[in-house]
Coordinates of C-alpha atoms in Angstrom, one line a residue:
Chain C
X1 CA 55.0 -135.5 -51.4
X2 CA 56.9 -134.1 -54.4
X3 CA 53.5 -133.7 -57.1
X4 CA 51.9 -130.4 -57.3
X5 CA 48.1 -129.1 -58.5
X6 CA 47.7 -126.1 -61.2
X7 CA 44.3 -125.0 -61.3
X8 CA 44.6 -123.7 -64.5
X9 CA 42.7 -120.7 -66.1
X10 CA 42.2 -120.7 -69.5
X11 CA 40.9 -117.2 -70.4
X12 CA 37.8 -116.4 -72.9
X13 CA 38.9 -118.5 -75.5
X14 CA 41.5 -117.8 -78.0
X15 CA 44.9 -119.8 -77.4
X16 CA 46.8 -116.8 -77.2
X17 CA 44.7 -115.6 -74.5
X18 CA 46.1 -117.8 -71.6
X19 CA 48.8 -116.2 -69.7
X20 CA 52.4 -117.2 -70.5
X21 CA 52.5 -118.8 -67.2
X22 CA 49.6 -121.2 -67.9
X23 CA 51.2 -122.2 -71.2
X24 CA 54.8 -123.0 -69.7
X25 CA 53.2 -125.1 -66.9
X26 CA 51.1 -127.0 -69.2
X27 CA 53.8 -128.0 -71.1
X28 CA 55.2 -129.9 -67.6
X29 CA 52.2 -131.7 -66.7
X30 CA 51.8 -135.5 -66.2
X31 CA 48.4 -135.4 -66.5
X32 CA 45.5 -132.6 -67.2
X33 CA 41.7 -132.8 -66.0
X34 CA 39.3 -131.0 -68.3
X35 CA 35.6 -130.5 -67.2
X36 CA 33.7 -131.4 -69.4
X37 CA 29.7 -129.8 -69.1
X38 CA 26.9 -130.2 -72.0
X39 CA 27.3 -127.6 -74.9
X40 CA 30.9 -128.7 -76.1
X41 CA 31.9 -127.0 -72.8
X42 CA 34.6 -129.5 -72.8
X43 CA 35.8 -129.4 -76.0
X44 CA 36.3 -126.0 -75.5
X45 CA 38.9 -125.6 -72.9
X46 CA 40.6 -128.9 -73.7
X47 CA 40.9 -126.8 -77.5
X48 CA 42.6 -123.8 -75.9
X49 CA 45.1 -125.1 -74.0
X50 CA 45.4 -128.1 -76.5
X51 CA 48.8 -126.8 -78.5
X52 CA 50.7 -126.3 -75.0
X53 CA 50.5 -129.6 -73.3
X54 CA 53.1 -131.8 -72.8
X55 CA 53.6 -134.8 -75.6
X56 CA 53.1 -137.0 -72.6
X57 CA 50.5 -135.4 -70.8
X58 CA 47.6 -137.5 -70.4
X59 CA 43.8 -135.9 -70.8
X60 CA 41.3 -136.9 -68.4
X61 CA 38.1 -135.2 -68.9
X62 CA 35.2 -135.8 -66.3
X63 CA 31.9 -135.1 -66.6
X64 CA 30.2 -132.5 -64.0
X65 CA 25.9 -132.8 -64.2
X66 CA 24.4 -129.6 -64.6
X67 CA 21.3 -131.4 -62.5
X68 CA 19.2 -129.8 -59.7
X69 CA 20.2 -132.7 -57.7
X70 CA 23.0 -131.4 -55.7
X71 CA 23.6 -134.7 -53.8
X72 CA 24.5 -135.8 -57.4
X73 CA 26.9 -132.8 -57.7
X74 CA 28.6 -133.7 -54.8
X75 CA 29.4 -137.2 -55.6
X76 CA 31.3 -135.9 -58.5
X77 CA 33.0 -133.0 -56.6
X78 CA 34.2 -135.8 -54.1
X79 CA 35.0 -137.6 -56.8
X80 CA 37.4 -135.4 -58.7
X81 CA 38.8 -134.1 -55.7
X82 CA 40.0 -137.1 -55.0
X83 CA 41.6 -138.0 -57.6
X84 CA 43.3 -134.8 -57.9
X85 CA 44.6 -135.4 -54.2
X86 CA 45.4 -139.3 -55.2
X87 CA 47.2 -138.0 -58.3
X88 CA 49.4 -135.6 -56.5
X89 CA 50.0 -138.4 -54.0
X90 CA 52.0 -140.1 -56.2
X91 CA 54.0 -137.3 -57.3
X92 CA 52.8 -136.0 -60.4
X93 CA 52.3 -132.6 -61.7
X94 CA 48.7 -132.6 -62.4
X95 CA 46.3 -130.0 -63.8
X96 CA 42.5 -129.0 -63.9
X97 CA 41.6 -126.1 -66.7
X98 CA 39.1 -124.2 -66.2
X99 CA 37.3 -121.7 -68.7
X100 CA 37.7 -118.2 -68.0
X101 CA 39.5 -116.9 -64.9
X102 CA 39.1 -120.0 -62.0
X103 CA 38.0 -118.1 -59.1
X104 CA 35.1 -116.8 -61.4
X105 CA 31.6 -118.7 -61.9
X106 CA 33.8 -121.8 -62.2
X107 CA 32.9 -125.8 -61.4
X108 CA 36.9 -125.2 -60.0
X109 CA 36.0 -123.6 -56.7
X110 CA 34.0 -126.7 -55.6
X111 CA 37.2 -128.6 -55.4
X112 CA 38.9 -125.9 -54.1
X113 CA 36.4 -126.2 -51.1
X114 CA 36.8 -130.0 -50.8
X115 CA 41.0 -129.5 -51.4
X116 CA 41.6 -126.9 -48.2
X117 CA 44.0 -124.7 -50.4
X118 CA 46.9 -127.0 -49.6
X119 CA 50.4 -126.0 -50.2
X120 CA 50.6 -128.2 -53.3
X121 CA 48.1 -126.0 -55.2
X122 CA 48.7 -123.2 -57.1
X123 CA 46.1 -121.7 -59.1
X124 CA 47.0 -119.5 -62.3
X125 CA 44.5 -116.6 -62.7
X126 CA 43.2 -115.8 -66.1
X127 CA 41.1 -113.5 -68.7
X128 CA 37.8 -113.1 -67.5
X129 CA 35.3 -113.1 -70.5
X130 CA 34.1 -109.7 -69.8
X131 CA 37.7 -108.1 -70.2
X132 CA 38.0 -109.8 -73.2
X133 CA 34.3 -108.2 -74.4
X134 CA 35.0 -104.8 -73.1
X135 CA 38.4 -105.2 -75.4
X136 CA 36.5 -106.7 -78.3
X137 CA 33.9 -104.1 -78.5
X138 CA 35.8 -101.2 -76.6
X139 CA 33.6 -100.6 -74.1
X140 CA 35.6 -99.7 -70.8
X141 CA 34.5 -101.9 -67.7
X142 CA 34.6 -98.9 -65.0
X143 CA 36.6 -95.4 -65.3
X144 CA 37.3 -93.0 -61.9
X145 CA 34.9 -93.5 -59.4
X146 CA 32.5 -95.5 -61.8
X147 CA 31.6 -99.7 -60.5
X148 CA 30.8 -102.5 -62.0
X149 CA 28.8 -105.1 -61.0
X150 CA 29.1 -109.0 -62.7
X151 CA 25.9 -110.4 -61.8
X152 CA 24.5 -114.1 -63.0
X153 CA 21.1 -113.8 -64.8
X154 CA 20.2 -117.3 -62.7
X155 CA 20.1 -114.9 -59.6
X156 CA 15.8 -113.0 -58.5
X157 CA 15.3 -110.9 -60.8
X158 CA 14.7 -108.1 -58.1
X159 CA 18.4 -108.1 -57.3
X160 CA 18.9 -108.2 -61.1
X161 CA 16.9 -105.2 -61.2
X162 CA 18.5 -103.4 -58.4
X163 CA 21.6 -103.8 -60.0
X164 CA 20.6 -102.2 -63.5
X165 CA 19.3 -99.7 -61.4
X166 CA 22.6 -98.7 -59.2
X167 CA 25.9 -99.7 -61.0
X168 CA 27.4 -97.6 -63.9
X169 CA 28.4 -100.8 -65.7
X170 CA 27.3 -104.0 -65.7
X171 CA 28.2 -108.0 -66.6
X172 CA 25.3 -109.8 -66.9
X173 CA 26.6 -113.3 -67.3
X174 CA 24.7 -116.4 -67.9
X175 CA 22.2 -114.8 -70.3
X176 CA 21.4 -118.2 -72.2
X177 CA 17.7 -119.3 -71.7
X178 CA 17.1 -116.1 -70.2
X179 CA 17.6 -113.7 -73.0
X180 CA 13.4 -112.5 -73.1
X181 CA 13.2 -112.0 -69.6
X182 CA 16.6 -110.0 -69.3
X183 CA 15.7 -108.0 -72.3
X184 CA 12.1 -106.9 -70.6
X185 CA 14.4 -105.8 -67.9
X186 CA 16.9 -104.1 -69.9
X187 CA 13.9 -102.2 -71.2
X188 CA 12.1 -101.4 -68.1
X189 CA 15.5 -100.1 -67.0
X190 CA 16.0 -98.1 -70.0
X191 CA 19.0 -99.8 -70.7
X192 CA 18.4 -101.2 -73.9
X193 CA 20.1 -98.5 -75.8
X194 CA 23.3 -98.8 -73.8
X195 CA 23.4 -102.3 -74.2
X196 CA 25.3 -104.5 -76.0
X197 CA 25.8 -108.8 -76.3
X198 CA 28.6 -111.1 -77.2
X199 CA 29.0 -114.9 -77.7
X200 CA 32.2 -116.8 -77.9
X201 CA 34.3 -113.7 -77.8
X202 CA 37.8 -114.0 -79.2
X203 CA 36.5 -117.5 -80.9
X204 CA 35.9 -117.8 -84.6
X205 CA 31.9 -117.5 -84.0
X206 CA 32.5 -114.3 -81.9
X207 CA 29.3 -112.3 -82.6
X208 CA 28.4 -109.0 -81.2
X209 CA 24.9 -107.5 -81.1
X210 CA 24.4 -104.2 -80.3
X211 CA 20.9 -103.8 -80.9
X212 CA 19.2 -105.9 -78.0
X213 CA 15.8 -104.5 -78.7
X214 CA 16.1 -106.5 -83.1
X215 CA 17.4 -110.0 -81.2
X216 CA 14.5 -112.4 -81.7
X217 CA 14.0 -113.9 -78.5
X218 CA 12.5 -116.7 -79.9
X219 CA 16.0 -117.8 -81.7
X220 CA 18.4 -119.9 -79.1
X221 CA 21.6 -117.7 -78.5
X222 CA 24.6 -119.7 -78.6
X223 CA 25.4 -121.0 -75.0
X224 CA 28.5 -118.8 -73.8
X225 CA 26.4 -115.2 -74.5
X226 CA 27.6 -111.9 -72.0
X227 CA 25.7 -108.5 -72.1
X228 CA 27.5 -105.7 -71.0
X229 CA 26.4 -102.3 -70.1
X230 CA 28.1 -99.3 -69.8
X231 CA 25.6 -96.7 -68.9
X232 CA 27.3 -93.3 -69.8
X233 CA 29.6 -94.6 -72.5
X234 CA 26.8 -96.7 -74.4
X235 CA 25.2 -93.5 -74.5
X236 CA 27.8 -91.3 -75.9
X237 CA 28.1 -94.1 -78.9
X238 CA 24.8 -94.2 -80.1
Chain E
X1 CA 48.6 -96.6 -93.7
X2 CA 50.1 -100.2 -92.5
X3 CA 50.9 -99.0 -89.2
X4 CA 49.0 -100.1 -86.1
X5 CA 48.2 -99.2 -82.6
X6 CA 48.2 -102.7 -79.9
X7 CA 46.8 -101.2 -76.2
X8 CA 48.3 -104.1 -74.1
X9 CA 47.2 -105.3 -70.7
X10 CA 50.4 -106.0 -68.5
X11 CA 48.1 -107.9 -65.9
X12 CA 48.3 -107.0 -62.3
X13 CA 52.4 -107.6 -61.9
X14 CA 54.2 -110.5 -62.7
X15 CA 55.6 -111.1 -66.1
X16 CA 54.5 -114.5 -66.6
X17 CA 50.7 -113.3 -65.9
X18 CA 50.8 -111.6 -69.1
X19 CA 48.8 -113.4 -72.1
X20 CA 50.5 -114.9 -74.7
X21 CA 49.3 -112.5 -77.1
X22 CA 50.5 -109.5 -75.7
X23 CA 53.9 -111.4 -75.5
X24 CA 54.3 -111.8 -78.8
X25 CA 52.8 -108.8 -80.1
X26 CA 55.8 -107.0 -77.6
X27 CA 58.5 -108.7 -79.5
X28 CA 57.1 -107.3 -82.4
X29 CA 56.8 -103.4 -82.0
X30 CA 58.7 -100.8 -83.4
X31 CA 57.6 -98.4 -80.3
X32 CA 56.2 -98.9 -77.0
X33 CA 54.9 -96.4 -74.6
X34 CA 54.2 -96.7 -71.4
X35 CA 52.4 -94.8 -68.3
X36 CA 54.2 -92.9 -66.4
X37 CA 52.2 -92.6 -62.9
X38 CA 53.6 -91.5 -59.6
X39 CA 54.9 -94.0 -57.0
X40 CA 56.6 -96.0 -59.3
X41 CA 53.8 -97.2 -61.7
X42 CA 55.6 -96.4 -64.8
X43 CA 58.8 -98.7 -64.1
X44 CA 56.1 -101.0 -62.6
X45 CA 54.4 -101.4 -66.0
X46 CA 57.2 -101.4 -68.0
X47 CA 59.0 -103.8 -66.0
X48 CA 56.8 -106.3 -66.9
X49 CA 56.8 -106.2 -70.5
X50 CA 60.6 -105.4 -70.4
X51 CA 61.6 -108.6 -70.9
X52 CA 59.3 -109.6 -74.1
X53 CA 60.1 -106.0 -75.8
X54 CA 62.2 -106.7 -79.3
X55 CA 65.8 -105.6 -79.3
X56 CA 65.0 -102.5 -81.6
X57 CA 61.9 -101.4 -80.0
X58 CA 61.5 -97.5 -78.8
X59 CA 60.6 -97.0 -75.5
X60 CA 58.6 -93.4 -74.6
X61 CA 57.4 -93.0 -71.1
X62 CA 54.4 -90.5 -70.8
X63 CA 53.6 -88.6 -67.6
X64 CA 49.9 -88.5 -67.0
X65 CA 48.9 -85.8 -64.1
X66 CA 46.5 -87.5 -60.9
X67 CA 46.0 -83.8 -60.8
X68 CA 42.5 -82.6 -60.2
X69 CA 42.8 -80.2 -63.1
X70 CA 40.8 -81.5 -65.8
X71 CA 42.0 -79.0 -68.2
X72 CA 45.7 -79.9 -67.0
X73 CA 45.0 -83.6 -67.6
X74 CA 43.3 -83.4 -70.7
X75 CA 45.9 -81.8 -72.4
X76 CA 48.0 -84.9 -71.9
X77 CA 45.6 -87.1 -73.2
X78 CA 44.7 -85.1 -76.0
X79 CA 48.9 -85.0 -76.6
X80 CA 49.4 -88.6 -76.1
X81 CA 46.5 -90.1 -78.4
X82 CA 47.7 -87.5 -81.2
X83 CA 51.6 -89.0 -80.9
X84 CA 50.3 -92.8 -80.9
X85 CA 47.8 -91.6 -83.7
X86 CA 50.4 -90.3 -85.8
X87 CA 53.0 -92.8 -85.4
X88 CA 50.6 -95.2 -86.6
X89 CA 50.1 -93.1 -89.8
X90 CA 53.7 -93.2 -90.1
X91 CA 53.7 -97.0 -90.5
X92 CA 55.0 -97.9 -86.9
X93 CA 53.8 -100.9 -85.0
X94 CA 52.9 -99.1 -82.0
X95 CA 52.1 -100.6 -78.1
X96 CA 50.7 -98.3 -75.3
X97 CA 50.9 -101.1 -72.3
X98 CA 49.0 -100.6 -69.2
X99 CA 48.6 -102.5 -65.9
X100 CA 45.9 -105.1 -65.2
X101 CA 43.1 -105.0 -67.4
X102 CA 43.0 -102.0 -70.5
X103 CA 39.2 -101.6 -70.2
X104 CA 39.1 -101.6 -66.1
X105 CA 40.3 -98.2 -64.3
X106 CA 42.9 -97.5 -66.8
X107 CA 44.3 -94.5 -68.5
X108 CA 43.9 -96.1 -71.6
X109 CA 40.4 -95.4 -71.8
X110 CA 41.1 -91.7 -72.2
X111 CA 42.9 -92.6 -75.2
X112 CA 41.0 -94.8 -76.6
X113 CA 38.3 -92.0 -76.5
X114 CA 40.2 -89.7 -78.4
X115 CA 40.8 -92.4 -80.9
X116 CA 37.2 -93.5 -81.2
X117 CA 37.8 -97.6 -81.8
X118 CA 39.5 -97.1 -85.6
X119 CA 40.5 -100.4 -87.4
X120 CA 43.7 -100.1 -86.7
X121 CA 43.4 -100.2 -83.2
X122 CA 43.6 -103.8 -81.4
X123 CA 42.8 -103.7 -77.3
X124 CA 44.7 -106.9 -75.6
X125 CA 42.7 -107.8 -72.7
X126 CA 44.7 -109.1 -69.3
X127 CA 44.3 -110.8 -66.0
X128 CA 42.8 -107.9 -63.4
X129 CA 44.5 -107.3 -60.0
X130 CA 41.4 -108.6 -58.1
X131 CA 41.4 -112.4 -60.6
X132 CA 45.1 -112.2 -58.8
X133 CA 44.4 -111.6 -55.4
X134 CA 41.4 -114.2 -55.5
X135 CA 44.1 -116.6 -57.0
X136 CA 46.9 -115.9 -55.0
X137 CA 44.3 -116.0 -51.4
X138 CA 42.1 -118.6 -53.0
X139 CA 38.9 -116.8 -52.3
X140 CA 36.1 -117.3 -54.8
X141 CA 34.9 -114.1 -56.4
X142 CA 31.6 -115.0 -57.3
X143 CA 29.7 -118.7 -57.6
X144 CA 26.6 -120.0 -58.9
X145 CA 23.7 -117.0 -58.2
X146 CA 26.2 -114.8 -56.6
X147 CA 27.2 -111.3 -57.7
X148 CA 30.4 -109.7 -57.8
X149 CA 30.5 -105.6 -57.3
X150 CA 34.2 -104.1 -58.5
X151 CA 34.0 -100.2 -56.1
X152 CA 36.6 -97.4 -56.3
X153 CA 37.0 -96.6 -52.8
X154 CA 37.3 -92.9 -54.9
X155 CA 33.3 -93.2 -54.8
X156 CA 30.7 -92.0 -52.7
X157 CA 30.3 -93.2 -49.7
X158 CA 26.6 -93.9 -49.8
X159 CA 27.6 -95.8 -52.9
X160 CA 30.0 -97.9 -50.8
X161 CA 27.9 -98.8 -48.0
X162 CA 24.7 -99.4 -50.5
X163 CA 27.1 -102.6 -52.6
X164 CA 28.8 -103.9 -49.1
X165 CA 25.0 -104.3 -48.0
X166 CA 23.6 -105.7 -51.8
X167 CA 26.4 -107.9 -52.9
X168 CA 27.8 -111.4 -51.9
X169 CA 31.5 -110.2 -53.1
X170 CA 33.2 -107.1 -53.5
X171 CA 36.0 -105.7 -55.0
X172 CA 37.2 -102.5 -53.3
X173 CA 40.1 -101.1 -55.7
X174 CA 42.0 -97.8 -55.5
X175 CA 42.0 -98.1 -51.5
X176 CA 45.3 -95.8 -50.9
X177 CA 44.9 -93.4 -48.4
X178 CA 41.2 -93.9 -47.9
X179 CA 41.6 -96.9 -45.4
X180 CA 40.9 -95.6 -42.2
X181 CA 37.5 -94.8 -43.5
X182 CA 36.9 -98.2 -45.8
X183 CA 37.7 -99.9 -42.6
X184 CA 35.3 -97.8 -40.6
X185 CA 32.7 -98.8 -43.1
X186 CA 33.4 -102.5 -43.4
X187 CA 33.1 -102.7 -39.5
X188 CA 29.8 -100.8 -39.5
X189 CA 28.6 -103.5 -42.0
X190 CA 30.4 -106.4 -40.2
X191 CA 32.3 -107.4 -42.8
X192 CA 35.6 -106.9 -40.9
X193 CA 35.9 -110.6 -40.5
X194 CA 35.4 -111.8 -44.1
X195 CA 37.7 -109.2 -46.1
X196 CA 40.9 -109.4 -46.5
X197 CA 43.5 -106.9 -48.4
X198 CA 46.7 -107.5 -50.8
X199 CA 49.3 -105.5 -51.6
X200 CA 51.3 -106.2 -55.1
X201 CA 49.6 -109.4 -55.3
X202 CA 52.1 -111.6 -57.5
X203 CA 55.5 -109.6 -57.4
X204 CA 57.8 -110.4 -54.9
X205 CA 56.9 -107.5 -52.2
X206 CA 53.4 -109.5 -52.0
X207 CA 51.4 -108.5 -48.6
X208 CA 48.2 -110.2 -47.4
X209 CA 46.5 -109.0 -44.6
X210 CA 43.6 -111.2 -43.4
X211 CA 42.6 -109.6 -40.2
X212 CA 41.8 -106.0 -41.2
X213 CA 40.9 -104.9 -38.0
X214 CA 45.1 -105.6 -36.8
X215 CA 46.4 -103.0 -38.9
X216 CA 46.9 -99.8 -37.8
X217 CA 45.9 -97.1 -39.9
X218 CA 48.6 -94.6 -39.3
X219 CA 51.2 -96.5 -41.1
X220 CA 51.1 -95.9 -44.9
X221 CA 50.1 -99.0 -47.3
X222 CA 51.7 -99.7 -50.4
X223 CA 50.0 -98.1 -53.5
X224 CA 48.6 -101.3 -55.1
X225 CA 46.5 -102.2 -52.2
X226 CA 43.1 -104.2 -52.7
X227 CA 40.0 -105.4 -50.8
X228 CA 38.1 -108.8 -51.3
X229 CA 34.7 -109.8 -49.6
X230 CA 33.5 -113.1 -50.0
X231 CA 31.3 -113.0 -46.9
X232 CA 30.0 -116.8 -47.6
X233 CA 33.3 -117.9 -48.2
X234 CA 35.2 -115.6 -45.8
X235 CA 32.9 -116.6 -42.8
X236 CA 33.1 -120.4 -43.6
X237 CA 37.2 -120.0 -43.5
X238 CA 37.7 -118.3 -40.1

């Protein structure tokens, strides 16, 4: 078996914003997977790493269901997998991007699981989006002996709540369709004040709000929007 | 004033793992300065950009005390800022690199404070030691509802034990010379079996330890040594 697997991260968005590794490997591939979710999720990481491939790398994208139905979920995951597997079975040098850094909140890591981490794999880390927020609007993550804690608004709201509560900084991830609920939260936890939101940081759209409390939560934010807190120094700003 | 001021992640050690961006902005600068920490984390930074640096750029290495004197240490800060300040008034294009992520556990910050976010400032965000480690070990760090807490092992321990209880991952950075006692608590919380630690993740003196409880805590660890807990994950692999 001579083919190899890049799981390949593709950072928060801007081109530039993949690593150097990431670029010079895509430029070698046979053939590159790109998930492709609802939302122009697709488009998306196919644009970034769009300029690096190869003149002869074929795209694949494949679709992943955002469905309750996890027996459907799994059909695809199996799905993928294989073809991954198949593909590197008969030699080529085969990648799957994957927005963001790969071993975070990503679709990747369900093929990981089916895959076994086998010595054909290597998997290229990248930019999470929340480094690239804290740079965009130059709020640190965590100084000295602060923590952070990245935490996905789809998880109970009471350990959403603890969180706010016990962490100097905080990701909140996943905010879309949930903006009104975590902003009552915010507030409870007197954190709107300290709080700010992106969407599509680095992107041309970027937008930063840092006045949670004026967001009309009956407007739809766009889909990729991240709040992050930083307790003492969103204080010392305002 | 044309000059301006790039603060440039280096990502957590090889050179390739820098972003494209902070490649090109390197080959670019008129002076770079870079970190000088004990234990070889000033030629460690440098090292990495060395490569990308243009043929005429400066190079000024800055010591910055781990002292405990505050007064001591914020002298240098208050030095440091004032030199990349007024090179920038002089017209230079100016870098200040620094390892991993700018905005996570980095000197930097103590700049950028001094600065205060002016527009000729621009923060290059990079790939963080622990999106390398979960790479290079392929361990998740967080999925679907999950949260992810990122702990100095510099913080209380009440602290410590509260996120090893709360959260499905951790992140336990800065773990030199406190690992008899990290290991102490991660065995009262049974997590001994799910953790695992890296040392220069990336570089070539990589080390991964995945059974914790084999090391011996006399023998000194290398300086860049990290913590990851996926307990899902971590008990599904052993």
């Amino acid at each position: 078996m001579t083919g190899k697997l890049y799981a390949i991260s593709t950072g928060p968005g801007a081109s530039d914003l993949i690593t150097v590794r990431a670029s010079r490997v895509l430029a070698t591939l046979d053939v590159v997977y790109a998930p492709a979710g609802r939302k122009g999720g697709d488009s998306l990481a196919l644009s970034i790493v769009r300029e690096y491939l190869g003149e002869h790398t074929q795209v694949c994208c494949r679709h992943f269901p955002m469905s309750a139905d996890s027996a459907e979920k799994e059909e695809v995951w199996d799905a993928v997998a294989a073809e991954l597997q198949s593909d590197v079975e008969s030699g080529k040098r085969v990648g799957f991007i994957t927005l963001g850094d790969a071993m975070l909140f990503s679709t990747w890591v369900f093929l990981l699981k089916r895959l076994q981490n086998p010595d054909w794999l290597e998997i290229i880390p990248g930019v999470t989006s929340f480094s690239a927020i804290a740079s965009r609007s130059a709020t640190p993550l965590a100084m000295e002996t602060q923590s952070l804690a990245v935490i996905s608004c789809t998880a109970p709201e009471a350990e959403i709540r603890r969180a706010l509560e016990q962490h100097d900084s905080l990701v909140l991830m996943k905010v879309y369709g949930r903006f009104a609920r975590i902003k009552c939260l915010l507030q409870e936890a007197n954190l709107l004040d300290c709080a700010l939101m992106m969407a599509e940081a680095t992107l041309p759209g970027e937008q930063c709000w840092r006045e949670l409390s004026a967001i009309n939560d009956e407007n739809p934010l766009p889909y990729f929007s991240t709040i992050l807190i930083n307790k003492q120094w969103g204080r010392e700003r305002k």
